[in-house]
CSV table of C-alpha atoms and ligand atoms in Angstrom, one decimal:
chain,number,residue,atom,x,y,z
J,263,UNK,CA,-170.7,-133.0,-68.6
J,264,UNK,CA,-170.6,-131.6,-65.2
J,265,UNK,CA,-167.6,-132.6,-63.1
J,266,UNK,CA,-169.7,-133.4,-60.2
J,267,UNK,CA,-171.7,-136.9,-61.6
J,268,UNK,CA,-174.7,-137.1,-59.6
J,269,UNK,CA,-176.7,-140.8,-59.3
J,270,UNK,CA,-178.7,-142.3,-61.9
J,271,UNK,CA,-182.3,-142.9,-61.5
J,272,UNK,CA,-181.8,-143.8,-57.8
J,273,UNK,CA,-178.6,-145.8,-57.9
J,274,UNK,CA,-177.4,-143.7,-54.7
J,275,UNK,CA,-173.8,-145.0,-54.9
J,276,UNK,CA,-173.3,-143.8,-58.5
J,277,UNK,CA,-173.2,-147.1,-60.4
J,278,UNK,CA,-173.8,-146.6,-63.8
J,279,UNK,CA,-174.2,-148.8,-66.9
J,280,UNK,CA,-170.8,-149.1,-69.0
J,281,UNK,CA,-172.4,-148.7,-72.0
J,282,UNK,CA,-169.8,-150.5,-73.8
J,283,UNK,CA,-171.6,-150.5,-77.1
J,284,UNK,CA,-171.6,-146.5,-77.4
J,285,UNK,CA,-167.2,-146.3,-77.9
J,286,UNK,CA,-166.7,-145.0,-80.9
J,287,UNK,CA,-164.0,-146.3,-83.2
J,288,UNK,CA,-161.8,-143.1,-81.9
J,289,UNK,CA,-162.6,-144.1,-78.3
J,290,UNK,CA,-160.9,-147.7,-79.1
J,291,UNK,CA,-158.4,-146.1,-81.4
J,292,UNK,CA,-157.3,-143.8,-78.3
J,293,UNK,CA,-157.3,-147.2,-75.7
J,294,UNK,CA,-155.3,-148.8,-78.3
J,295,UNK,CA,-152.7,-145.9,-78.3
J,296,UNK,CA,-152.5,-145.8,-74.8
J,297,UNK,CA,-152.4,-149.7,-74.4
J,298,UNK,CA,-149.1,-149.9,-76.8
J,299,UNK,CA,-147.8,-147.3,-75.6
J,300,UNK,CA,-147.3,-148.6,-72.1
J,301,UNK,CA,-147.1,-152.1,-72.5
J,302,UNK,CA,-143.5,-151.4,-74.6
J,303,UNK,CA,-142.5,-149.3,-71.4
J,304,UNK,CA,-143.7,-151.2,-68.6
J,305,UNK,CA,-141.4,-154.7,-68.7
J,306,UNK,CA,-138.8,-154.1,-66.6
J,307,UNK,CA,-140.4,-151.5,-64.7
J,308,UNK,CA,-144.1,-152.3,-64.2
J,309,UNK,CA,-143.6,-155.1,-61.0
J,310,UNK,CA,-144.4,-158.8,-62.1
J,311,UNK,CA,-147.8,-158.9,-60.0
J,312,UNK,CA,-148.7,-156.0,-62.2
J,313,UNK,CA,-147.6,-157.7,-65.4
J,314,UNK,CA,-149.2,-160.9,-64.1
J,315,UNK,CA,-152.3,-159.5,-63.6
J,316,UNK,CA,-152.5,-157.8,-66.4
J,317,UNK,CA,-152.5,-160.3,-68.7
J,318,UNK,CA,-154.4,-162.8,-66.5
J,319,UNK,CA,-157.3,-160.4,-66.7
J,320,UNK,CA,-156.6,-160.7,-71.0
J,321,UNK,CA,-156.4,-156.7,-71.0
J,322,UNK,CA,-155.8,-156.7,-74.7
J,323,UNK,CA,-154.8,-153.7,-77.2
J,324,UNK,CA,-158.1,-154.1,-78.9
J,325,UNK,CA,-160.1,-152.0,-78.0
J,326,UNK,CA,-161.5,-150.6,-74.3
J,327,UNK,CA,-162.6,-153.9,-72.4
J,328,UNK,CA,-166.2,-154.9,-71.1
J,329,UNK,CA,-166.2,-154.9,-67.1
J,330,UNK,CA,-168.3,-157.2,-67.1
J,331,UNK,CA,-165.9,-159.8,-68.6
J,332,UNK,CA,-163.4,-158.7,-66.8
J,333,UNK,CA,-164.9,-158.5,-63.3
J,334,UNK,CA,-166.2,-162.3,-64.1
J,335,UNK,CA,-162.3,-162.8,-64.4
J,336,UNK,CA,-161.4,-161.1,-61.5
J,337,UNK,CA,-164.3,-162.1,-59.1
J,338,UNK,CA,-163.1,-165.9,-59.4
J,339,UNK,CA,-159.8,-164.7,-58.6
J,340,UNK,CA,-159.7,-162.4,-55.8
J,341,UNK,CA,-163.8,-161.8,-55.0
J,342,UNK,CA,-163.7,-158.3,-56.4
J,343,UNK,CA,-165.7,-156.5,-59.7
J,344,UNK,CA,-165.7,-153.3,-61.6
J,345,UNK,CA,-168.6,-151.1,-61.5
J,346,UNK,CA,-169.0,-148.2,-63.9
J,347,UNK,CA,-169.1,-144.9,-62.6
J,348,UNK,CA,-169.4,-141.4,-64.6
J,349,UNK,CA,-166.2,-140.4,-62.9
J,350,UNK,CA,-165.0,-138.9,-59.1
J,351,UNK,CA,-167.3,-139.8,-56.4
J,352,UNK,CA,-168.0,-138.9,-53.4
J,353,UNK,CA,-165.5,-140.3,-50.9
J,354,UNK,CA,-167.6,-141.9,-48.2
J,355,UNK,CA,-169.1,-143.8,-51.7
J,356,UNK,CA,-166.1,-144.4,-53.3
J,357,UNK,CA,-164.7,-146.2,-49.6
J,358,UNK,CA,-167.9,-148.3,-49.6
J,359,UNK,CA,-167.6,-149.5,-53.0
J,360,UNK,CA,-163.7,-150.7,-52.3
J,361,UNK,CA,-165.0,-152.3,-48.9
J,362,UNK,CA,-167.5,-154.0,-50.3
J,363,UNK,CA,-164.3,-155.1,-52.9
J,364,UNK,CA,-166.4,-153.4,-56.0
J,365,UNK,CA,-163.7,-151.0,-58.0
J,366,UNK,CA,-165.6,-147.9,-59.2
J,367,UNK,CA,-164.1,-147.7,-62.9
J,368,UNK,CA,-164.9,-144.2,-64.6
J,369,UNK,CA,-166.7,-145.3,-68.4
J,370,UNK,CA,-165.2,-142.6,-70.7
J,371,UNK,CA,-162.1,-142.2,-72.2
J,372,UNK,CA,-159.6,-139.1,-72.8
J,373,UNK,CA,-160.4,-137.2,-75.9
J,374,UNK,CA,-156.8,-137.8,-78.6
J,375,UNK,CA,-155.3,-134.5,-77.3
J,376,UNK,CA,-155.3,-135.5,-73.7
J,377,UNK,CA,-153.2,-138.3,-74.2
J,378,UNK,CA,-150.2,-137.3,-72.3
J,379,UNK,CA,-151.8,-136.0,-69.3
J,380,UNK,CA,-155.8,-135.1,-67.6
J,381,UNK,CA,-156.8,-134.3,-64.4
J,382,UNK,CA,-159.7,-137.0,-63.7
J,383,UNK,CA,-159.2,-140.6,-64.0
J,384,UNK,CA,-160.6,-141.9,-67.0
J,385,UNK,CA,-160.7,-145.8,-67.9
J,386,UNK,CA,-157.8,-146.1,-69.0
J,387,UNK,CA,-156.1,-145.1,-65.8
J,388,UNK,CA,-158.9,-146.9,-63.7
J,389,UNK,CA,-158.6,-149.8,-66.0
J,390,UNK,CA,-155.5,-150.5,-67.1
J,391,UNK,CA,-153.7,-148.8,-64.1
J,392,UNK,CA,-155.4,-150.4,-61.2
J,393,UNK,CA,-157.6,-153.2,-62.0
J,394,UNK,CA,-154.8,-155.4,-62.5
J,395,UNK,CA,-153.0,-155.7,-59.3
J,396,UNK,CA,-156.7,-156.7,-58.1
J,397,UNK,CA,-155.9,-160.2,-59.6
J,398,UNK,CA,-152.9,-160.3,-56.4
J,399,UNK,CA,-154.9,-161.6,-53.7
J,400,UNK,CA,-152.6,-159.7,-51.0
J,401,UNK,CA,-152.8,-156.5,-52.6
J,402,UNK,CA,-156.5,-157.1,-53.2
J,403,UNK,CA,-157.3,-157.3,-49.5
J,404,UNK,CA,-155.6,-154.2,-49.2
J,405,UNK,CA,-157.5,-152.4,-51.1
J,406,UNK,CA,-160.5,-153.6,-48.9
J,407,UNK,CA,-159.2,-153.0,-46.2
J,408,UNK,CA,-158.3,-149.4,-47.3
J,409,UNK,CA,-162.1,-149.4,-48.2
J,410,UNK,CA,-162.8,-150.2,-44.5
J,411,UNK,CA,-160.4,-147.7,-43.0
J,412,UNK,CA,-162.1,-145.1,-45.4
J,413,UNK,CA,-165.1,-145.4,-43.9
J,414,UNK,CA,-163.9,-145.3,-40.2
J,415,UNK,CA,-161.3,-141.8,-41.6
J,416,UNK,CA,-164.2,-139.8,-42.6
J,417,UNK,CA,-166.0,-140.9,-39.2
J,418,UNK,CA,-163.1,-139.8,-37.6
J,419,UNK,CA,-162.5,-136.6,-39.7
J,420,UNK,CA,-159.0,-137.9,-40.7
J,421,UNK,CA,-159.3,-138.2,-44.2
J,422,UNK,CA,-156.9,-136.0,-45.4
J,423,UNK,CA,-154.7,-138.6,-43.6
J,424,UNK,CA,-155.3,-141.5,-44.8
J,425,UNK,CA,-155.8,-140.1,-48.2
J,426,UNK,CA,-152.2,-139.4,-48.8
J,427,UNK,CA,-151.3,-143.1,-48.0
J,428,UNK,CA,-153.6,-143.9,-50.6
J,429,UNK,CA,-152.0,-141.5,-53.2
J,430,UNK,CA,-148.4,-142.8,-52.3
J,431,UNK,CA,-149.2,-146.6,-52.3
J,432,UNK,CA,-152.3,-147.3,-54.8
J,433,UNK,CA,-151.6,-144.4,-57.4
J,434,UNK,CA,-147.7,-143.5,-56.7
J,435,UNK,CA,-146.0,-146.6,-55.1
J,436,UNK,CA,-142.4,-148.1,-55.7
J,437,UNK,CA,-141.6,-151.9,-54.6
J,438,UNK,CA,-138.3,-153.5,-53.7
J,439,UNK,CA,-137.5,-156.3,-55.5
J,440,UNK,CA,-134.6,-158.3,-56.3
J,441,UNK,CA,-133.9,-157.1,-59.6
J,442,UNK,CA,-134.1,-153.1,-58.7
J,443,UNK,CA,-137.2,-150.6,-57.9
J,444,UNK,CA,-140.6,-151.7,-59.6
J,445,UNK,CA,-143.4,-149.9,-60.2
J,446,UNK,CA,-146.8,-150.8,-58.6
J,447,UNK,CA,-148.7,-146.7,-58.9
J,448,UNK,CA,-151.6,-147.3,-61.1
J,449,UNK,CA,-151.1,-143.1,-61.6
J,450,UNK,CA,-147.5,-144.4,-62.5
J,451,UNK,CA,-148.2,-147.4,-64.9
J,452,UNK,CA,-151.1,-145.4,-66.7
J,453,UNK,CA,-148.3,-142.3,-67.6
J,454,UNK,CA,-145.9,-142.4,-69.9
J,455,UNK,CA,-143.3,-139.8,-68.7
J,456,UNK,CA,-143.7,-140.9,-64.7
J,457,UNK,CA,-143.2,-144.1,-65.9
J,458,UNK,CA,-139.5,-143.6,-66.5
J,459,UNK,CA,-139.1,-141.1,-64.6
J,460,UNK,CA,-139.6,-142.4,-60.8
J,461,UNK,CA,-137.3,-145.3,-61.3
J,462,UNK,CA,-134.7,-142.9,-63.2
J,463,UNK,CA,-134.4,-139.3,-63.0
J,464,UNK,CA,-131.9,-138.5,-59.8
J,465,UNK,CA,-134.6,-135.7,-58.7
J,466,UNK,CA,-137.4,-137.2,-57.2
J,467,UNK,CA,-136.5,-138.8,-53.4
J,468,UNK,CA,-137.2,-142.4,-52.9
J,469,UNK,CA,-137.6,-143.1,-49.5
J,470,UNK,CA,-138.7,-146.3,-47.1
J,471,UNK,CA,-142.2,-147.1,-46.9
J,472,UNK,CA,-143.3,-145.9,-43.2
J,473,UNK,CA,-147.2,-145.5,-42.3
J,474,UNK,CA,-146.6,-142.4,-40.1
J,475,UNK,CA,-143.7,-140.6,-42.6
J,476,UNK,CA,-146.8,-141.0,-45.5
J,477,UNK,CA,-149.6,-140.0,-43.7
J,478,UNK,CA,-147.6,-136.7,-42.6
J,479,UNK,CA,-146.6,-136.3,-46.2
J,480,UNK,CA,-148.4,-133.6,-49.0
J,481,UNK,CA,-149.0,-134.4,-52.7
J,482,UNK,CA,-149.3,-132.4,-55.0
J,483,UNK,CA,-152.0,-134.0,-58.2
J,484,UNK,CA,-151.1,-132.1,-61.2
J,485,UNK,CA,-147.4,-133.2,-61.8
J,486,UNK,CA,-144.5,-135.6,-61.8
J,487,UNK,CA,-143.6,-136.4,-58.1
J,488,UNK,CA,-141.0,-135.2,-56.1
J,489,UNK,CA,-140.9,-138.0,-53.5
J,490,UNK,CA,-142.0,-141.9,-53.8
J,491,UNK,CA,-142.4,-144.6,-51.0
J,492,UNK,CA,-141.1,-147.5,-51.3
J,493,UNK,CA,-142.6,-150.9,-50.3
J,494,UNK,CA,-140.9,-154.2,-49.7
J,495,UNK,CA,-143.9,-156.3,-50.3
J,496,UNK,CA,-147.4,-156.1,-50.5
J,497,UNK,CA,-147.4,-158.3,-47.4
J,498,UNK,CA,-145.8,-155.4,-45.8
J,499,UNK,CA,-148.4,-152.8,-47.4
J,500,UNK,CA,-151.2,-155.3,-46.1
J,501,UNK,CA,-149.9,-155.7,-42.5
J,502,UNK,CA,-149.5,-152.0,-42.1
J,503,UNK,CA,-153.4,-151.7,-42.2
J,504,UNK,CA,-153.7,-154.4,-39.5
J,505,UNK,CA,-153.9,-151.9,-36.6
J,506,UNK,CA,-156.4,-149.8,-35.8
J,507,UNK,CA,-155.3,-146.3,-37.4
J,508,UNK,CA,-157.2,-144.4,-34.5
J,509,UNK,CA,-154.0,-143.7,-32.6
J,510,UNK,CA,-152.4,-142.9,-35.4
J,511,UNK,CA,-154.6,-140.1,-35.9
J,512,UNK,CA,-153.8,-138.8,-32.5
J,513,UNK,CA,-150.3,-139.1,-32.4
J,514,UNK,CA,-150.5,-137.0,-35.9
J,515,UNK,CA,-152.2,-134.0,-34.5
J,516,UNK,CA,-148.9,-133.4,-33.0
J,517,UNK,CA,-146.6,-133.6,-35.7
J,518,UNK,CA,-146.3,-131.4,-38.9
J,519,UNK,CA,-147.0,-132.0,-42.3
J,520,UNK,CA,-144.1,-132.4,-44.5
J,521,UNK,CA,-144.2,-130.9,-47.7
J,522,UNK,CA,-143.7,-133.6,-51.2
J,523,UNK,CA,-139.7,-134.1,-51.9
J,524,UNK,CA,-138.8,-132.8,-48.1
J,525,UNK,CA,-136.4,-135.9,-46.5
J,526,UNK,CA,-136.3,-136.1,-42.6
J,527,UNK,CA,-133.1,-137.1,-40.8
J,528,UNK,CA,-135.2,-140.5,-39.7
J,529,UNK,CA,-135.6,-141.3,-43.7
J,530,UNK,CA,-134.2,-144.6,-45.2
J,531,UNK,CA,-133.3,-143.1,-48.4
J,532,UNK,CA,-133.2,-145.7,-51.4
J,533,UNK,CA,-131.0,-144.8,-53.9
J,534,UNK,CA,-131.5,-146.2,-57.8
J,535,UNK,CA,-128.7,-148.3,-58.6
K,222,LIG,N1,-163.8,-141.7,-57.2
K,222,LIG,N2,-164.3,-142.8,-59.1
K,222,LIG,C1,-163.4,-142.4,-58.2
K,222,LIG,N3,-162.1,-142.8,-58.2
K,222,LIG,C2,-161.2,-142.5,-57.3
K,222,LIG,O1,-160.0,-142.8,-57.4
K,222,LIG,C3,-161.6,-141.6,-56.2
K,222,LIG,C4,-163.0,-141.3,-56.2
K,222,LIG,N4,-163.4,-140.5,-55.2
K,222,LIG,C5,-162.5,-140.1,-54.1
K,222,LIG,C6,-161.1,-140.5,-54.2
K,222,LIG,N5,-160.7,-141.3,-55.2
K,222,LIG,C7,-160.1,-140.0,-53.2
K,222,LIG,O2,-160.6,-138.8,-52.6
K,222,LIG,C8,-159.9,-141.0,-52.2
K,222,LIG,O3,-158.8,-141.9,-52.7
K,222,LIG,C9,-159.4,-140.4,-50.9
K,223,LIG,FE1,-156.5,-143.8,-59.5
C-alpha cells in the first residue's frame, strides 16, 4: 500500500469507510494483545481522564472497535467523531478534520511483528491512544482549537512550530497531579516501553509546560524521548491556545531551536519523586 493514501472516489479529505467487517481473526488477536498489554501498565500511570475516558467510550479487549459506535459515544459527550482514514494525511486535511472536531483514525492494524514499535500510526495508537481523552470536554476543545491554529500555521508558514507543541502535548505529554507525574501522550499510552519509561528512567528531562520553550523545541519520531513537558491541567493546556499565536511566530524567528533533552537556565525542571 503506498505510504502516501490518496482520496477515495472523490472524498477530497481522505475519509474512508472502516470496513470493520474485513479484520481478520489475527487483526483482533493483535488489538487484543496490545489492549492487555497496556491496560495492566497504564493504572497508576495513564492520568484518570485517560482511564475515564477510556472506559466511558467501553474500549474493550475484544476485538478492534467500530467507530461508528464509538463516535455515537463520544459525539453525545464532547461533539466530536472518528472518521476512518488509510493513514497520514495531508496536514492542512488532517487540521480541518480536528477543527471541525472529526478525529481522523487510521483503519489497519500492525502486522504481529510490529507489536513493539512502527513508524505510522495505526488504530491502535489512533484509537486507543487518543480517542479517549476526547471524552474530557476541556481537552476536547483543545484539540479543536489546535485544529483551528493548524489551519491559520500553515497560512502563516509556521507549522513546523506549532507542530512540535502538538508532538509534546497530544502524543508525548506529562501532567501534574496530586499523586505524582501522569501520563496523557497518546504516543506514550499506545507504547509499552515509553510507558514506563517517561515517569521512571532518570534520563529523559522533565521540564514545565511553557508555550514558547515547546515551540523552540526539536523531536526526534523514531525513539524513546529525551525530554517531556509537563502540564498542570488541561485548563492550562486549553488557555495557552487562547491567544493569537501570530506573535508568537515572530518573536520565534529570533530565538534558536533547542535540540530534544537540551535544559535552558529558565527551565522548571520537575524531578520524579
Ligand atoms: N494524519 N492521520 C493522521 N494522523 C496524524 O496524527 C497526523 C496526520 N497528518 C499530519 C500530522 N499528524 C502532523 O503532521 C500534524 O500533527 C502536524
Ligand atoms: Fe498520534
Amino acid at each position: 500500500m503506498s505510504l502516501t493514501p490518496q482520496p477515495d472516489s472523490g472524498a477530497d479529505d481522505y475519509v474512508i469507510v472502516q470496513g470493520w467487517g474485513n479484520y481478520t481473526e489475527q487483526d483482533h488477536a493483535v488489538w487484543r494483545a496490545l489492549f492487555e498489554r497496556q491496560s495492566a501498565l497504564l493504572p497508576g500511570r495513564a492520568c484518570q481522564e485517560y482511564l475515564d475516558g477510556l472506559a466511558g467510550l467501553g474500549v474493550a479487549a475484544d476485538g478492534i472497535p467500530d467507530f461508528e459506535r464509538l463516535s455515537d459515544i463520544l459525539e453525545r459527550t464532547t461533539g466530536w467523531r472518528i472518521v476512518a482514514v488509510p493513514g497520514l494525511v495531508p496536514d492542512d486535511i488532517f487540521f480541518g478534520h480536528l477543527a471541525a472536531r472529526r478525529f481522523p483514525a487510521t483503519n489497519w492494524i500492525r502486522q504481529p511483528a510490529q507489536m513493539d514499535y512502527l513508524q505510522e500510526p495505526d488504530v491502535f495508537h489512533d484509537v486507543f491512544g487518543h480517542v479517549p481523552l476526547l471524552m474530557n470536554p476541556v481537552f476536547a476543545d483543545y484539540m479543536a482549537a489546535y485544529g483551528r491554529g493548524g489551519l491559520k500555521a500553515l497560512r502563516l508558514g509556521a507549522l513546523p512550530k506549532l507542530a512540535r507543541l502538538y508532538w509534546y502535548t497530544v502524543e508525548f505529554g506529562l501532567i501534574r497531579t496530586g499523586a505524582g507525574l501522569r501520563i496523557y501522550g497518546s504516543g506514550i499510552v499506545s507504547s509499552r516501553t515509553e510507558s514506563a519509561y517517561c515517569l521512571e528512567s532518570p534520563k529523559p528531562k522533565r521540564i514545565a509546560f511553557d508555550l514558547l520553550r515547546i515551540m523552540r523545541t526539536e523531536y526526534r519520531i523514531d525513539d524513546l524521548q529525551d525530554g517531556y513537558f509537563v502540564i498542570d491541567s488541561f485548563d492550562q493546556l486549553f488557555a495557552a491556545t487562547g491567544p493569537d499565536f501570530t506573535p508568537y511566530y515572530e518573536t520565534l524567528k529570533g530565538l534558536s531551536d533547542v535540540p530534544p533533552g537540551a535544559v535552558l537556565p529558565e527551565d522548571e525542571l520537575i524531578e520524579i519523586a
